[in-house]
Coordinates of C-alpha atoms in Angstrom, one line a residue:
X20 CA 77.7 58.7 17.2
X21 CA 74.3 59.2 18.7
X22 CA 72.6 58.3 15.4
X23 CA 74.7 55.1 15.2
X24 CA 73.7 53.9 18.6
X25 CA 70.1 54.6 17.9
X26 CA 70.2 52.6 14.6
X27 CA 71.9 49.6 16.3
X28 CA 69.2 49.7 19.1
X29 CA 66.4 49.8 16.5
X30 CA 68.0 46.9 14.7
X31 CA 68.1 45.0 17.9
X32 CA 64.5 45.6 18.6
X33 CA 63.5 44.2 15.2
X34 CA 65.5 41.1 15.6
X35 CA 64.6 40.4 19.2
X36 CA 61.7 38.0 19.7
X37 CA 58.7 39.7 21.4
X38 CA 57.3 37.7 24.3
X39 CA 53.9 36.3 23.7
X40 CA 54.1 36.5 19.9
X41 CA 55.7 33.1 19.2
X42 CA 54.7 31.2 16.0
X43 CA 51.6 29.0 16.5
X44 CA 52.3 25.7 18.1
X45 CA 52.2 22.6 15.7
X46 CA 49.2 20.4 16.7
X47 CA 49.9 16.9 17.8
X48 CA 48.3 14.0 15.7
X49 CA 45.9 13.5 18.6
X50 CA 44.9 17.1 18.6
X51 CA 44.5 17.1 14.7
X52 CA 42.2 14.0 15.0
X53 CA 40.1 15.6 17.7
X54 CA 39.7 18.8 15.6
X55 CA 38.8 16.7 12.5
X56 CA 36.2 14.8 14.6
X57 CA 34.7 18.1 15.8
X58 CA 34.3 19.4 12.3
X59 CA 32.8 16.2 11.2
X60 CA 30.2 16.5 14.0
X61 CA 29.6 20.1 12.9
X62 CA 29.1 19.1 9.3
X63 CA 26.7 16.3 10.4
X64 CA 24.7 18.7 12.6
X65 CA 24.3 21.1 9.6
X66 CA 23.0 18.2 7.4
X67 CA 20.4 17.3 10.0
X68 CA 19.4 20.8 10.1
X69 CA 18.9 20.9 6.4
X70 CA 21.8 23.3 5.7
X71 CA 23.6 21.0 3.3
X72 CA 25.3 23.8 1.5
X73 CA 27.1 24.9 4.6
X74 CA 28.0 21.3 5.5
X75 CA 29.5 20.8 1.9
X76 CA 32.0 23.7 2.5
X77 CA 33.2 22.0 5.7
X78 CA 33.4 18.5 4.1
X79 CA 35.1 19.7 1.0
X80 CA 37.9 21.0 3.1
X81 CA 38.0 17.9 5.3
X82 CA 38.2 15.7 2.3
X83 CA 41.1 17.7 0.9
X84 CA 42.9 16.9 4.0
X85 CA 41.8 13.2 4.3
X86 CA 40.4 12.2 0.9
X87 CA 39.8 8.5 2.0
X88 CA 38.1 9.2 5.3
X89 CA 34.9 7.0 5.3
X90 CA 32.9 9.2 7.6
X91 CA 33.6 12.4 5.7
X92 CA 32.8 10.6 2.4
X93 CA 29.6 9.3 3.8
X94 CA 28.5 12.7 5.1
X95 CA 29.3 14.1 1.6
X96 CA 27.0 11.5 0.2
X97 CA 24.3 12.6 2.5
X98 CA 24.7 16.2 1.1
X99 CA 24.5 14.9 -2.4
X100 CA 21.3 13.0 -1.4
X101 CA 19.7 16.1 0.2
X102 CA 20.4 17.9 -3.0
X103 CA 18.8 15.2 -5.1
X104 CA 22.2 14.3 -6.8
X105 CA 21.4 10.6 -6.5
X106 CA 24.2 9.3 -8.8
X107 CA 26.9 11.2 -6.9
X108 CA 25.4 10.2 -3.5
X109 CA 25.4 6.6 -4.5
X110 CA 29.1 6.6 -5.6
X111 CA 30.2 8.4 -2.4
X112 CA 28.2 6.1 -0.2
X113 CA 29.4 2.9 -1.9
X114 CA 33.0 4.1 -1.3
X115 CA 32.1 4.7 2.4
X116 CA 30.6 1.3 2.9
X117 CA 33.7 -0.4 1.2
X118 CA 35.9 1.3 3.7
X119 CA 33.5 1.1 6.8
X120 CA 31.1 -1.7 6.2
X121 CA 30.1 -2.1 9.8
X122 CA 28.2 1.3 10.0
X123 CA 24.5 0.7 9.7
X124 CA 23.7 4.4 9.1
X125 CA 25.9 4.4 6.1
X126 CA 24.2 1.3 4.6
X127 CA 20.8 2.7 5.5
X128 CA 21.7 6.1 3.7
X129 CA 22.8 4.1 0.6
X130 CA 19.5 2.2 0.7
X131 CA 17.6 5.5 0.9
X132 CA 19.6 6.9 -2.1
X133 CA 18.9 3.7 -4.2
X134 CA 15.2 3.8 -3.2
X135 CA 14.9 7.4 -4.4
X136 CA 16.7 6.4 -7.6
X137 CA 13.9 3.8 -8.2
X138 CA 16.3 0.8 -7.5
X139 CA 14.3 -1.1 -4.8
X140 CA 16.1 -4.4 -5.7
X141 CA 19.5 -2.7 -5.0
X142 CA 18.2 -0.8 -2.0
X143 CA 17.0 -3.9 -0.2
X144 CA 20.4 -5.5 0.5
X145 CA 21.6 -2.2 2.0
X146 CA 18.7 -1.8 4.3
X147 CA 19.1 -5.4 5.1
X148 CA 22.7 -5.0 6.2
X149 CA 21.7 -1.9 8.3
X150 CA 19.0 -3.9 9.9
X151 CA 21.3 -6.8 10.6
X152 CA 23.9 -4.5 12.2
X153 CA 21.3 -2.9 14.4
X154 CA 18.2 -5.2 14.6
X155 CA 16.6 -3.1 17.4
X156 CA 15.9 -0.2 15.0
X157 CA 12.6 -0.5 13.4
X158 CA 13.4 2.5 11.2
X159 CA 16.0 0.2 9.3
X160 CA 13.6 -2.8 9.1
X161 CA 10.5 -1.0 7.9
X162 CA 12.1 0.4 4.6
X163 CA 13.7 -3.0 4.1
X164 CA 10.1 -4.6 4.0
X165 CA 8.9 -1.8 1.6
X166 CA 11.9 -2.3 -0.7
X167 CA 11.4 -6.0 -0.9
X168 CA 7.6 -5.5 -1.6
X169 CA 8.5 -2.9 -4.3
X170 CA 10.8 -5.4 -5.7
X171 CA 8.2 -8.1 -6.0
X172 CA 9.3 -10.2 -2.9
X173 CA 6.0 -10.0 -1.0
X174 CA 6.5 -13.2 1.1
X175 CA 10.0 -12.0 2.4
X176 CA 8.6 -8.5 2.9
X177 CA 5.8 -9.9 5.1
X178 CA 8.4 -11.7 7.2
X179 CA 10.5 -8.7 7.7
X180 CA 7.5 -6.4 8.3
X181 CA 6.3 -8.6 11.1
X182 CA 9.7 -8.5 12.8
X183 CA 9.3 -4.7 12.8
X184 CA 5.8 -4.8 14.2
X185 CA 7.1 -7.0 17.1
X186 CA 9.7 -4.2 17.7
X187 CA 7.3 -1.3 17.3
X188 CA 3.6 -2.1 16.9
X189 CA 2.9 1.6 16.0
X190 CA 5.7 2.1 13.6
X191 CA 5.1 4.5 10.7
X192 CA 7.1 5.5 7.7
X193 CA 8.0 9.0 6.3
X194 CA 4.6 8.9 4.3
X195 CA 2.7 8.3 7.6
X196 CA 1.8 4.7 6.6
X197 CA 1.7 2.3 9.5
X198 CA 3.3 -1.0 9.9
X199 CA 0.0 -3.0 9.8
X200 CA -0.9 -1.4 6.6
X201 CA 2.3 -2.4 5.0
X202 CA 1.7 -6.0 6.3
X203 CA -1.6 -5.8 4.6
X204 CA -0.1 -4.7 1.3
X205 CA 2.4 -7.7 1.5
X206 CA -0.5 -10.1 2.3
X207 CA -2.7 -8.7 -0.6
X208 CA 0.3 -9.0 -3.0
X209 CA 0.3 -12.8 -2.2
X210 CA -3.6 -12.8 -2.7
X211 CA -4.2 -13.6 1.0
X212 CA -7.2 -11.2 1.0
X213 CA -8.9 -12.1 4.4
X214 CA -5.6 -11.7 6.4
X215 CA -4.8 -8.6 4.4
X216 CA -8.2 -7.1 5.3
X217 CA -7.7 -8.0 9.0
X218 CA -4.4 -6.2 9.0
X219 CA -5.9 -3.0 7.3
X220 CA -8.7 -3.1 9.8
X221 CA -6.1 -3.2 12.7
X222 CA -4.2 -0.4 11.1
X223 CA -7.3 1.7 11.1
X224 CA -7.7 1.2 14.8
X225 CA -4.1 1.7 15.7
X226 CA -3.5 4.8 13.6
X227 CA -6.6 6.3 12.2
X228 CA -5.0 9.0 10.1
X229 CA -3.2 6.1 8.2
X230 CA -5.1 6.8 5.0
X231 CA -3.6 4.0 3.1
X232 CA -5.1 1.6 5.5
X233 CA -8.5 2.6 4.0
X234 CA -7.3 2.5 0.4
X235 CA -5.8 -1.1 1.1
X236 CA -9.1 -2.3 2.5
X237 CA -11.0 -0.8 -0.4
X238 CA -8.9 -2.7 -2.9
X239 CA -9.5 -5.9 -0.9
X240 CA -13.3 -5.4 -0.9
X241 CA -13.2 -4.7 -4.6
X242 CA -11.4 -8.0 -5.2
X243 CA -14.1 -9.7 -3.1
X244 CA -16.8 -8.0 -5.3
X245 CA -18.0 -6.2 -2.2
X246 CA -18.8 -2.9 -4.0
X247 CA -20.6 -1.3 -0.9
X248 CA -17.8 -1.7 1.4
X249 CA -15.3 -0.8 -1.2
X250 CA -17.0 2.5 -1.7
X251 CA -17.3 3.1 2.0
X252 CA -13.5 2.6 2.4
X253 CA -12.7 4.9 -0.5
X254 CA -15.0 7.6 1.0
X255 CA -13.1 7.3 4.3
X256 CA -9.9 7.7 2.4
X257 CA -11.0 10.9 0.8
X258 CA -12.2 12.2 4.1
X259 CA -8.5 12.0 5.1
X260 CA -7.0 13.1 1.7
X261 CA -9.2 15.3 -0.5
X262 CA -6.8 16.8 -2.9
X263 CA -3.6 14.9 -3.4
X264 CA -2.6 13.4 -6.8
X265 CA -3.4 9.9 -5.4
X266 CA -6.8 11.1 -4.3
X267 CA -7.6 12.5 -7.6
X268 CA -6.2 9.8 -9.9
X269 CA -7.0 6.8 -7.9
X270 CA -9.6 7.2 -4.9
X271 CA -12.0 9.5 -6.7
X272 CA -11.7 7.7 -9.9
X273 CA -12.4 4.4 -8.2
X274 CA -15.6 5.9 -6.5
X275 CA -16.8 7.0 -10.0
X276 CA -16.1 3.5 -11.5
X277 CA -17.7 1.6 -8.7
X278 CA -20.8 3.8 -8.6
X279 CA -21.5 3.4 -12.4
X280 CA -23.2 0.0 -12.2
X281 CA -25.4 1.1 -9.4
X282 CA -26.4 4.1 -11.5
X283 CA -27.4 1.9 -14.5
X284 CA -24.5 3.3 -16.5
X285 CA -22.3 0.2 -16.6

């Protein structure tokens, strides 16, 4: 009898819920959305800190949960871009812009991907959309001007770059080239040599380490057959960049070529 009571008591203990050990509460939709947003922010922060591999793990899980979420899709596109997978990044960002076309950052990122994929003509409309959506951001307008210039649309590039200069007179791009140098490039592409030279000289004053301002001025002087000043500008360029590929294959080569006639070798 004692054993039977003990067995019944043990069974009761096993089947009686223990206080504080209930099953996890099901999240409300609002709580799920908040959690999803926090994880998106975490992934974005990791991308900005150049830890794309960690961000990819988070985003893979989020996209399994919500495969059509435009923000998660765009962030995965950023991951692909950081990992130089431009075709994948292009596809993801185009999908994101189709779903969320009013987000300037997504259009900007698509422009960046297309630029790195050597498609400036396709990059320009994406940069333009970003700049139209947020016209106070010079960092959207500057690459638009560069893309237009690379696509052979120098007059339109000049117009956009002047807008950027009005927003930020000291704007520089990721290559440390200033806005006045880019305006000079657009003017030179239109064969407006004197205005181009003036823009390059202004660039040298505003941002003296902008080495391409000296290269641009050198090209203008060479076009004007002013060898002495062209050599001066190339020398000033080399003082700022002695050893890059551009310095070796363009600047130093130009100095050699321009000196030849003076040495009686041309």
